[in-house]
XYZ file of C-alpha atoms in Angstrom:
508
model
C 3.978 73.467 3.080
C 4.441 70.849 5.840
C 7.696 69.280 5.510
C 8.461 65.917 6.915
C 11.231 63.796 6.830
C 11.749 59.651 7.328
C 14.260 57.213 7.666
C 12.278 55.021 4.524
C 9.361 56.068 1.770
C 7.756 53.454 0.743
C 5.855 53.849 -2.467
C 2.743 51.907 -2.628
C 0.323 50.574 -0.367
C -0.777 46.790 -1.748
C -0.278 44.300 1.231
C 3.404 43.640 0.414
C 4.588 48.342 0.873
C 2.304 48.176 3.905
C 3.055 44.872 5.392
C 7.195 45.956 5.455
C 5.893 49.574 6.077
C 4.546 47.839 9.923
C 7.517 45.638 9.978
C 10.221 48.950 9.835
C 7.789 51.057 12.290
C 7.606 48.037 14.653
C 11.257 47.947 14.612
C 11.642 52.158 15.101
C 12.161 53.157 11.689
C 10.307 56.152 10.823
C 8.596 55.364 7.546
C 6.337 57.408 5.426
C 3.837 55.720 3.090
C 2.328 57.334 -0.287
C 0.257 55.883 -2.853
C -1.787 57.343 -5.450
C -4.873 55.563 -4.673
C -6.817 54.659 -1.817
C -7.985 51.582 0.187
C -10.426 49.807 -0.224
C -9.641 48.892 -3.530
C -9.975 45.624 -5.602
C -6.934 43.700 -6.441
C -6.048 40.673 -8.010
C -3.688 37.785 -6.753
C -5.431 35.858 -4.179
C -4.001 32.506 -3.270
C -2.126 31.649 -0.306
C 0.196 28.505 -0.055
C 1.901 26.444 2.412
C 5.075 28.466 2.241
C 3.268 31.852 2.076
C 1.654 30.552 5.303
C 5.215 29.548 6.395
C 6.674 32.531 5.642
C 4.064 34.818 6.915
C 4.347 33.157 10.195
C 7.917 33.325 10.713
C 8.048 36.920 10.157
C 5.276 37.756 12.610
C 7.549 35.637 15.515
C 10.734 37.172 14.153
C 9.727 41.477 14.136
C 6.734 40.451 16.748
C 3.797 40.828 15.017
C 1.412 38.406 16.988
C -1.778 40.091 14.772
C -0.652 38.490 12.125
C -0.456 34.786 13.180
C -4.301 33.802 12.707
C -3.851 34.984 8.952
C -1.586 31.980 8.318
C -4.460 29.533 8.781
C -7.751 29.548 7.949
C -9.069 28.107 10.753
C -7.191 31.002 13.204
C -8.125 33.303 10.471
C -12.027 32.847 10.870
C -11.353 32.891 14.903
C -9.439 35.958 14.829
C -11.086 38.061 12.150
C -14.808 36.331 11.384
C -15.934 39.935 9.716
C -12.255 40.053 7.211
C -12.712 37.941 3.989
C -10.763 35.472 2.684
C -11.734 31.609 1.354
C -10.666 28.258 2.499
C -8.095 26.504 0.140
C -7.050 23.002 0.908
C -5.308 22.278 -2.456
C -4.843 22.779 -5.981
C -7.350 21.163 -8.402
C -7.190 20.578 -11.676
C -9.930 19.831 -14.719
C -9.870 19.154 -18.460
C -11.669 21.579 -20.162
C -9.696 21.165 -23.597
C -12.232 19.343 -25.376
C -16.015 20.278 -25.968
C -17.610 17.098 -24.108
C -18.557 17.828 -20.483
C -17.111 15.719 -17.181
C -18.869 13.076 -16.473
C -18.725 9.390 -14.487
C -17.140 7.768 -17.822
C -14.565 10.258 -18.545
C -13.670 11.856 -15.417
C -10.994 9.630 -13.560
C -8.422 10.833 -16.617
C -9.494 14.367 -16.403
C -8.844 15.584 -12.817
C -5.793 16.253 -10.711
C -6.381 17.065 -7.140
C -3.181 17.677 -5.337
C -3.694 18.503 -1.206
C -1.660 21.672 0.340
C -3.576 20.917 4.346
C -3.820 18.145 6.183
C -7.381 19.558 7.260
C -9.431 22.607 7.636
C -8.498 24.196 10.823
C -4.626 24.179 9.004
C -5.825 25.389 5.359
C -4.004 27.906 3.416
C -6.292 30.656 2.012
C -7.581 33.280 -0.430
C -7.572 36.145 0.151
C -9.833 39.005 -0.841
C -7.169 41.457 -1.619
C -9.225 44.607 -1.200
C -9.749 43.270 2.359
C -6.571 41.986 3.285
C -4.926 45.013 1.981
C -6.902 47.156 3.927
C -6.541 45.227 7.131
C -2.294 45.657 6.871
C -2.909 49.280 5.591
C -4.860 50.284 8.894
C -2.502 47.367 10.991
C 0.692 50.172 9.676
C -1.096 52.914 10.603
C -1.669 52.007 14.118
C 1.803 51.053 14.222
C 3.117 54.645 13.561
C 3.435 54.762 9.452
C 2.572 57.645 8.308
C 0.219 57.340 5.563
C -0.541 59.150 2.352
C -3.881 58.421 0.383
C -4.850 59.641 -3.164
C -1.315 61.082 -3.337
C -0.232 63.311 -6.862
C 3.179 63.886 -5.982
C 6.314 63.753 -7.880
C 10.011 62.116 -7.471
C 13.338 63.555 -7.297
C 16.626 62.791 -5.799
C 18.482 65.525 -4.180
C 22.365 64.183 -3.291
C 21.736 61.422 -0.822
C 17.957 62.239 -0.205
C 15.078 61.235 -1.987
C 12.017 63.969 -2.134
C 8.048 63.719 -2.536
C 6.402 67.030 -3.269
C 2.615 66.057 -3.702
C -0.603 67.020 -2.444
C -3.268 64.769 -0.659
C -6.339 65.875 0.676
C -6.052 69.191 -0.710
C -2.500 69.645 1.435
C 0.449 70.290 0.399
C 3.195 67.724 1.310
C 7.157 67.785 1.393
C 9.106 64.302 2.265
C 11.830 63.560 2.209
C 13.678 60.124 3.424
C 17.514 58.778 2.881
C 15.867 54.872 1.522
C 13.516 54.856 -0.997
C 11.134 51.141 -1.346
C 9.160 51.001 -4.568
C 6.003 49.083 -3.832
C 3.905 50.287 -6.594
C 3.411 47.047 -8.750
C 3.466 47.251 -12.397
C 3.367 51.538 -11.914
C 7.100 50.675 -11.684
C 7.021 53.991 -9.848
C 10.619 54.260 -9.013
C 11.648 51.805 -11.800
C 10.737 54.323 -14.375
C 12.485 56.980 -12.631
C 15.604 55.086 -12.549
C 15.195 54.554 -15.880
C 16.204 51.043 -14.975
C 15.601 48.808 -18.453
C 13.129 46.491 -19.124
C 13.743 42.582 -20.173
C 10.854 41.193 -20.030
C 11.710 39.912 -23.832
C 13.907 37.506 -21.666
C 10.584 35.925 -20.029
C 9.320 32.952 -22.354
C 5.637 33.252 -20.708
C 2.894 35.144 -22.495
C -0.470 35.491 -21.196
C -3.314 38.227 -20.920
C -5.772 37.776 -18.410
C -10.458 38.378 -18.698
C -11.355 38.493 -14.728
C -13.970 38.907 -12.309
C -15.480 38.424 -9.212
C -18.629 36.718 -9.858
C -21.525 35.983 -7.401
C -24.066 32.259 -8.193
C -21.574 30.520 -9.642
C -22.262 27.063 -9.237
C -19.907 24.703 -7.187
C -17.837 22.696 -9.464
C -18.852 19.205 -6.722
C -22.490 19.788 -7.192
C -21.939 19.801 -11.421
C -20.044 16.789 -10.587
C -22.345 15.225 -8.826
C -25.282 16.237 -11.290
C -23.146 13.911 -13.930
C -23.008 11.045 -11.404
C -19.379 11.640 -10.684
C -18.480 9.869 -7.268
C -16.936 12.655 -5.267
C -16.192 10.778 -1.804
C -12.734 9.935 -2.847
C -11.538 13.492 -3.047
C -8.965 14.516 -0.534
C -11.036 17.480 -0.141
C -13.886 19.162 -1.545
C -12.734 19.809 -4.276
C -14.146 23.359 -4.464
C -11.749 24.413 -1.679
C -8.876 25.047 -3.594
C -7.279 26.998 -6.328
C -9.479 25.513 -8.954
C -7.862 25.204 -12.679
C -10.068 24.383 -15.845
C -7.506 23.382 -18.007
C -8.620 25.291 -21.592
C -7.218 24.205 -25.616
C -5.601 27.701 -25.335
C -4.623 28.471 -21.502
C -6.662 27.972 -18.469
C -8.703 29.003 -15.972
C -8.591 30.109 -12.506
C -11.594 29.584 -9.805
C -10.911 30.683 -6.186
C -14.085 30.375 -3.884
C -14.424 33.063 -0.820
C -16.635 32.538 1.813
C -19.389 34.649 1.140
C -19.601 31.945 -1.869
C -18.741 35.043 -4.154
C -15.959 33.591 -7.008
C -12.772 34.644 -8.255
C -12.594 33.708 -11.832
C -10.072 34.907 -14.615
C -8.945 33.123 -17.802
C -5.547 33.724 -18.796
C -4.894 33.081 -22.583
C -1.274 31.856 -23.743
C -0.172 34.286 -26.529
C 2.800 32.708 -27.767
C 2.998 31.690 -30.949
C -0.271 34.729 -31.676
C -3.622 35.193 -29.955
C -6.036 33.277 -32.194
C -8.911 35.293 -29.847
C -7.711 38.211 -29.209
C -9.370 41.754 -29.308
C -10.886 42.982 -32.113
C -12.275 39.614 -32.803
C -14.479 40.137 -30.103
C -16.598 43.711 -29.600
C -16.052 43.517 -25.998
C -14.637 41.855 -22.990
C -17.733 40.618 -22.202
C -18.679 39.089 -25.503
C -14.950 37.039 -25.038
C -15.993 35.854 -21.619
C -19.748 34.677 -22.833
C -17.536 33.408 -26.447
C -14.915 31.389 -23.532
C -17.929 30.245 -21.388
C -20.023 28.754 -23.991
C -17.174 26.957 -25.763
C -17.460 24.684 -22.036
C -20.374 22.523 -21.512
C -19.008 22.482 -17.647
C -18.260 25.997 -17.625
C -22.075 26.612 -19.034
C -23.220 25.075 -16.407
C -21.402 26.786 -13.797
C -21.899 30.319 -14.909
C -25.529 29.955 -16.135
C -26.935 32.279 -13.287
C -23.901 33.650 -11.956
C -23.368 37.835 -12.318
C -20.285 40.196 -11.803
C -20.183 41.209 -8.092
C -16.297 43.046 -7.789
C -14.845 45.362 -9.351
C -17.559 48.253 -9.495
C -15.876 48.937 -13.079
C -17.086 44.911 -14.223
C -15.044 42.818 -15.890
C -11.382 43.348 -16.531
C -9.138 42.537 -19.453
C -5.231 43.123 -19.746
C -2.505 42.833 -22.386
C 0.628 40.558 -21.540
C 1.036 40.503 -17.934
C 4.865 39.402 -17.837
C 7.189 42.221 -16.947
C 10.706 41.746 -15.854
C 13.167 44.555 -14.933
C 16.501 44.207 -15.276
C 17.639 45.710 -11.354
C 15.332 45.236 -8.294
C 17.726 47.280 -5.784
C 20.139 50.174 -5.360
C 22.628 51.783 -2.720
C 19.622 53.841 -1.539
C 16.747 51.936 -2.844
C 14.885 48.500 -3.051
C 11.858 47.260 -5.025
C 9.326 43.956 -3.502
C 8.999 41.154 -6.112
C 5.643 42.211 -7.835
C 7.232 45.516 -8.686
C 10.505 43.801 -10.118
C 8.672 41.596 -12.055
C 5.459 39.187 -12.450
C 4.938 35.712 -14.271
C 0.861 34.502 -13.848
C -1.162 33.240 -11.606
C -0.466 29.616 -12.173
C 0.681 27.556 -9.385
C -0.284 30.748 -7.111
C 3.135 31.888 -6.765
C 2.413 35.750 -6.201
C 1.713 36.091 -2.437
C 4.677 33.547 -1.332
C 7.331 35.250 -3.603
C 6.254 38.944 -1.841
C 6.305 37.667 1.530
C 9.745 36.315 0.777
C 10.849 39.489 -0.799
C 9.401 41.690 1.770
C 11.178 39.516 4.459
C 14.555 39.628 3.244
C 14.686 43.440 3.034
C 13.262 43.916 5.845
C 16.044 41.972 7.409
C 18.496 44.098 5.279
C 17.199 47.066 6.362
C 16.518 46.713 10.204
C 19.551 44.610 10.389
C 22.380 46.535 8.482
C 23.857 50.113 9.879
C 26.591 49.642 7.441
C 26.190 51.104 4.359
C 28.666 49.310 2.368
C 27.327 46.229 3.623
C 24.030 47.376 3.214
C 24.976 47.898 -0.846
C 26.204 44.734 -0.794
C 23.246 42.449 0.298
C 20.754 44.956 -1.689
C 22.762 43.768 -4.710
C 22.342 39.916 -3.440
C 18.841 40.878 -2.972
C 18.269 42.031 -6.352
C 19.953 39.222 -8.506
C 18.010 36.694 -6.288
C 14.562 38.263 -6.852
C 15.687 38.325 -10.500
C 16.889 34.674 -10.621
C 13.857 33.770 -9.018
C 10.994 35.437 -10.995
C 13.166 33.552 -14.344
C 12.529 30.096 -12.679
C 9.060 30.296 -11.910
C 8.737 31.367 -15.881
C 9.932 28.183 -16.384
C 7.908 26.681 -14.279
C 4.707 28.491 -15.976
C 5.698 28.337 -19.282
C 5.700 24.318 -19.582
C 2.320 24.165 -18.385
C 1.581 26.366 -21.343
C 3.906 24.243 -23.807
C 1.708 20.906 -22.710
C -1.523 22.852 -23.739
C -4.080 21.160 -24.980
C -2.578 17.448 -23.232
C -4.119 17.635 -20.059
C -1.715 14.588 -19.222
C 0.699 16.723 -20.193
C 0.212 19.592 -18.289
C -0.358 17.819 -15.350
C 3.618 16.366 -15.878
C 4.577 19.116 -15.925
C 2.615 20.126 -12.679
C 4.736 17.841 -10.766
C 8.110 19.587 -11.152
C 6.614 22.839 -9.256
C 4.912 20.230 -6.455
C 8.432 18.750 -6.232
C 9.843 22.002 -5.453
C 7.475 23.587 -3.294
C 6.910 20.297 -1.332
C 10.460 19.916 -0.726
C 10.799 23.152 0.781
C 7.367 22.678 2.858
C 8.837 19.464 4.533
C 11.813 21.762 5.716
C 11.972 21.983 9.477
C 11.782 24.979 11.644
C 13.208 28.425 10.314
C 14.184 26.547 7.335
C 13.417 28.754 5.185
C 15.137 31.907 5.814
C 18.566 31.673 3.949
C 16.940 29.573 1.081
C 15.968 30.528 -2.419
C 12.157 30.541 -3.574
C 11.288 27.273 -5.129
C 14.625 25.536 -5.587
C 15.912 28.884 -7.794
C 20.010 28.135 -7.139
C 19.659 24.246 -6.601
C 22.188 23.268 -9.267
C 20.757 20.009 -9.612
C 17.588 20.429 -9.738
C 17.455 24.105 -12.411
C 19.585 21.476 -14.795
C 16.799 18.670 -14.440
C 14.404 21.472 -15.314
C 15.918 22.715 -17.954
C 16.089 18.928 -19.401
C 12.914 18.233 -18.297
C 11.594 21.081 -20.742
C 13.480 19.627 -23.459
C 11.963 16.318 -22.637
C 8.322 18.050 -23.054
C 8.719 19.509 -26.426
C 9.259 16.292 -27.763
C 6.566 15.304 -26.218
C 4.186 17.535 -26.839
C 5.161 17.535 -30.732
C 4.842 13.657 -31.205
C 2.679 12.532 -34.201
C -0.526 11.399 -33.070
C 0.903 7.947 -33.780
C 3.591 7.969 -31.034
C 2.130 10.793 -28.883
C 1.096 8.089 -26.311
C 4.255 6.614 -26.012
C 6.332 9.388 -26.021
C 3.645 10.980 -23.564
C 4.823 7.398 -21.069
C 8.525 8.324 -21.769
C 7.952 11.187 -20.333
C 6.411 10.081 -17.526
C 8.920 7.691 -16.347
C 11.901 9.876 -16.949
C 10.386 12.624 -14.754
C 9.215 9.840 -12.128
C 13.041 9.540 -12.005
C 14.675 13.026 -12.501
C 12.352 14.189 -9.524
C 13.246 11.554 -7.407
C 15.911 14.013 -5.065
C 13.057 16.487 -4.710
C 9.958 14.098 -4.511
C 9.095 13.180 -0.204
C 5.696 13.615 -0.611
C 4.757 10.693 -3.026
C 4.456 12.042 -5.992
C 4.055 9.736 -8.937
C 2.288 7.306 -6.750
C -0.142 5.381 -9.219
C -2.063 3.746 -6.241
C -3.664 7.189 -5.689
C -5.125 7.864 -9.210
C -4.419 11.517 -9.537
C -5.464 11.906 -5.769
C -2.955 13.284 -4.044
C -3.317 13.294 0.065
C 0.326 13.174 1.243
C 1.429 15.938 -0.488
C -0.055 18.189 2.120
C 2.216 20.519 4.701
C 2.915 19.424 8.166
C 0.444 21.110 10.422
C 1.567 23.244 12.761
C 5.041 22.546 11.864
C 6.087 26.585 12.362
């Protein structure tokens, strides 16, 4: 049996274990890579933003990794790599789906939010098709030096100050062994499980299950526009080119448009207070996705001719997607965020908050010979991710809380633009030493935690007040976000049409 040892294992092989996997070999760490499955391989979680972009590009100038600049724009990105897959995404777009009646010219104006992330298209963010992406940074570690095990059944063990792998992969026999063990395995928890580290995901006040597919002939959501006489040329952008929301009387919807014209498109259903449609009620996944689509005029429309084209396996339906786990790091071992703990796909989060994670331990473990100190800043690193993946609960669950007020919901919105925004406009390596989307500002964690209060009241008006207290709410957060708010938000001149809110180009 072939025995090698490392200086890291790295569990996992999703963008975030392979992207620190080339990161540590680039630097001369000898790092071994297993995962049970193989690439390609569909995945979920798709949507770049400014500060993934950001933070994507700082880390290929900081552990030289010049292959990975063009993937911070989409412009560069179609330069660099025409045949790799990914979608242009200027924004983050909103619609009213909550009631039955469709959009049209006399409704619309109070039943859209478009809010722009790039000033153009050469400096758009992106989605990404995962199975692509992944792929690309699999091979990219490879090259570099990983070395790399596919279709790996192996099991765990810790033997004094080393961890082991026995497994077998291509009909071999393997034996590694490595001092610094990196779980990268998602919700497999791999090492999580191992550790018997406890779960808390009770703590998480977010509950959603997700119906998703990739679907090909989906129509454009501009040209059903345009069919009801809607008057598109104020947009910011088209409005297809963004992460696309239908806002639904029970959760929402997500739309993300690649290239090839093929569509991302997932519901995710609040669970809360119970799941008025959840399985049995329906006989299949598919008969709650037809059930979800017909409920829509819009969304009739839109999926009238369109077909499953990813995953092979058709569409996919989970249970509650939260998870939280109560440790993210050890003396000898570190999880990335998605691992640790995941929220929803709302406000597109889920790459940014990797790239972050993945950066910081990467700087802890390239940068830190120490091992005391090394123990120390793992422990910072794990409270932070922690701290973190609570706020942007908080974030999600009030979008969730203002269902079905569209008006509501997009209030709401405006406390994660204020955040994000505020960290966008941040000059140079800003970004570094901070904490994901405002996490330990003082300030502003106290105005959200207010602000929520603020909403329930709010949201739980009698229909005779619900206007009013709907304004009250308004105005307050027009206020409390004042600090946080360079970007214009609240500006009633632009009717919901937000152009300044975009991210300096070429500002990193």
């Amino acid at each position: 049996m072939p025995s090698i040892h490392a200086d890291i294992l790295i569990l996992g092989s999703g963008f975030g274990g392979s992207l620190l996997a080339l990161i540590l070999a680039r630097a001369g760490k000898s790092v071994v890579m297993v995962d049970r499955s193989q690439h390609p391989r569909f995945a979920i979680g798709e949507s770049s933003t400014p500060l993934a972009d950001r933070t994507l590009a700082q880390m290929a100038t900081r552990y030289g990794l010049p292959e990975l600049r063009p993937l911070c724009h989409w412009g560069s990105w179609k330069r660099a790599f025409p045949n790799l897959m990914c979608g242009k995404k200027r924004g983050f777009t909103y619609f009213d789906q909550t009631v039955a009646e469709d959009l049209d010219s006399d409704n619309f104006d109070a039943r859209r939010l478009l809010v722009s992330a790039s000033v153009d298209d050469d400096n758009s963010d992106t989605h990404w098709l995962r199975g692509d992406v992944d792929q690309f940074l699999f091979q990219l570690a490879q090259s570099s030096g990983v070395t790399t095990f596919q279709s790996c059944q192996y099991s765990l063990r810790q033997q004094e100050d080393q961890w082991a792998i026995k497994g077998q992969s291509d009909s071999r026999e393997v034996l590694i062994t490595a001092p610094f063990l990196v779980d990268a395995t998602g919700s497999a928890n791999g090492v999580l499980k191992f550790l018997n580290v406890s779960d808390q995901t009770h703590l998480l006040k977010t509950n959603s299950r997700s119906l998703f597919a990739h679907f090909a002939n989906a129509t454009t959501c501009e040209q059903l526009l345009q069919e009801r006489s809607v008057d598109v040329r104020p947009f910011p952008y088209h409005c297809d080119d963004a992460a696309v929301h239908q806002v639904m009387p029970d959760g929402w919807m997500w739309q993300l448009r690649f290239d090839d014209d093929s569509l991302s498109a997932g519901f995710m259903i609040d669970q809360r207070f119970g799941d008025q449609h959840a399985s049995p009620a329906f006989a299949s996944s598919s008969a709650e996705w037809n059930s979800r689509i017909a409920a829509s005029p819009f969304l009739s429309r839109q999926f009238a001719n369109a077909r499953i084209v990813r995953p092979e396996s058709g569409l996919q339906s989970t249970r509650r997607i939260q998870r939280l786990a109560s440790q993210g790091a050890g003396p000898n071992w570190a999880a990335i965020t998605n691992t640790v703990g995941f929220i929803d796909p709302l406000h597109s989060t889920g790459i940014a908050h990797t790239l972050f994670s993945v950066s910081r331990l990467a700087d802890i473990l390239t940068a830190t010979s120490d091992l005391a100190h090394r123990g120390h800043r793992l422990q910072g690193y794990s409270e932070s991710l922690i701290r973190e993946i609570q706020c942007v609960d908080e974030f999600v669950e009030g979008c969730y809380e203002a269902i079905p007020s569209f008006r509501l919901w997009c209030l709401w919105g405006m406390l994660y633009f204020a955040a994000a925004t505020s960290m966008e406009q941040q000059p140079g390596d800003g970004l570094r030493d901070v904490s994901f989307l405002q996490t330990n500002d003082q300030p502003f964690r106290a105005m959200l935690k207010e602000a929520r209060q603020r909403l329930a009241v709010a949201r739980h008006a009698d229909s005779s007040s619900r206007t009013a207290a709907e304004d009250d709410f308004s105005e307050w957060l027009k206020a409390a976000i004042k600090p946080w708010n360079q970007v214009g938000l609240f500006d009633d001149s632009v009717n919901n049409l937000y152009s300044k809110t975009a991210a300096p180009a070429n500002a990193w």
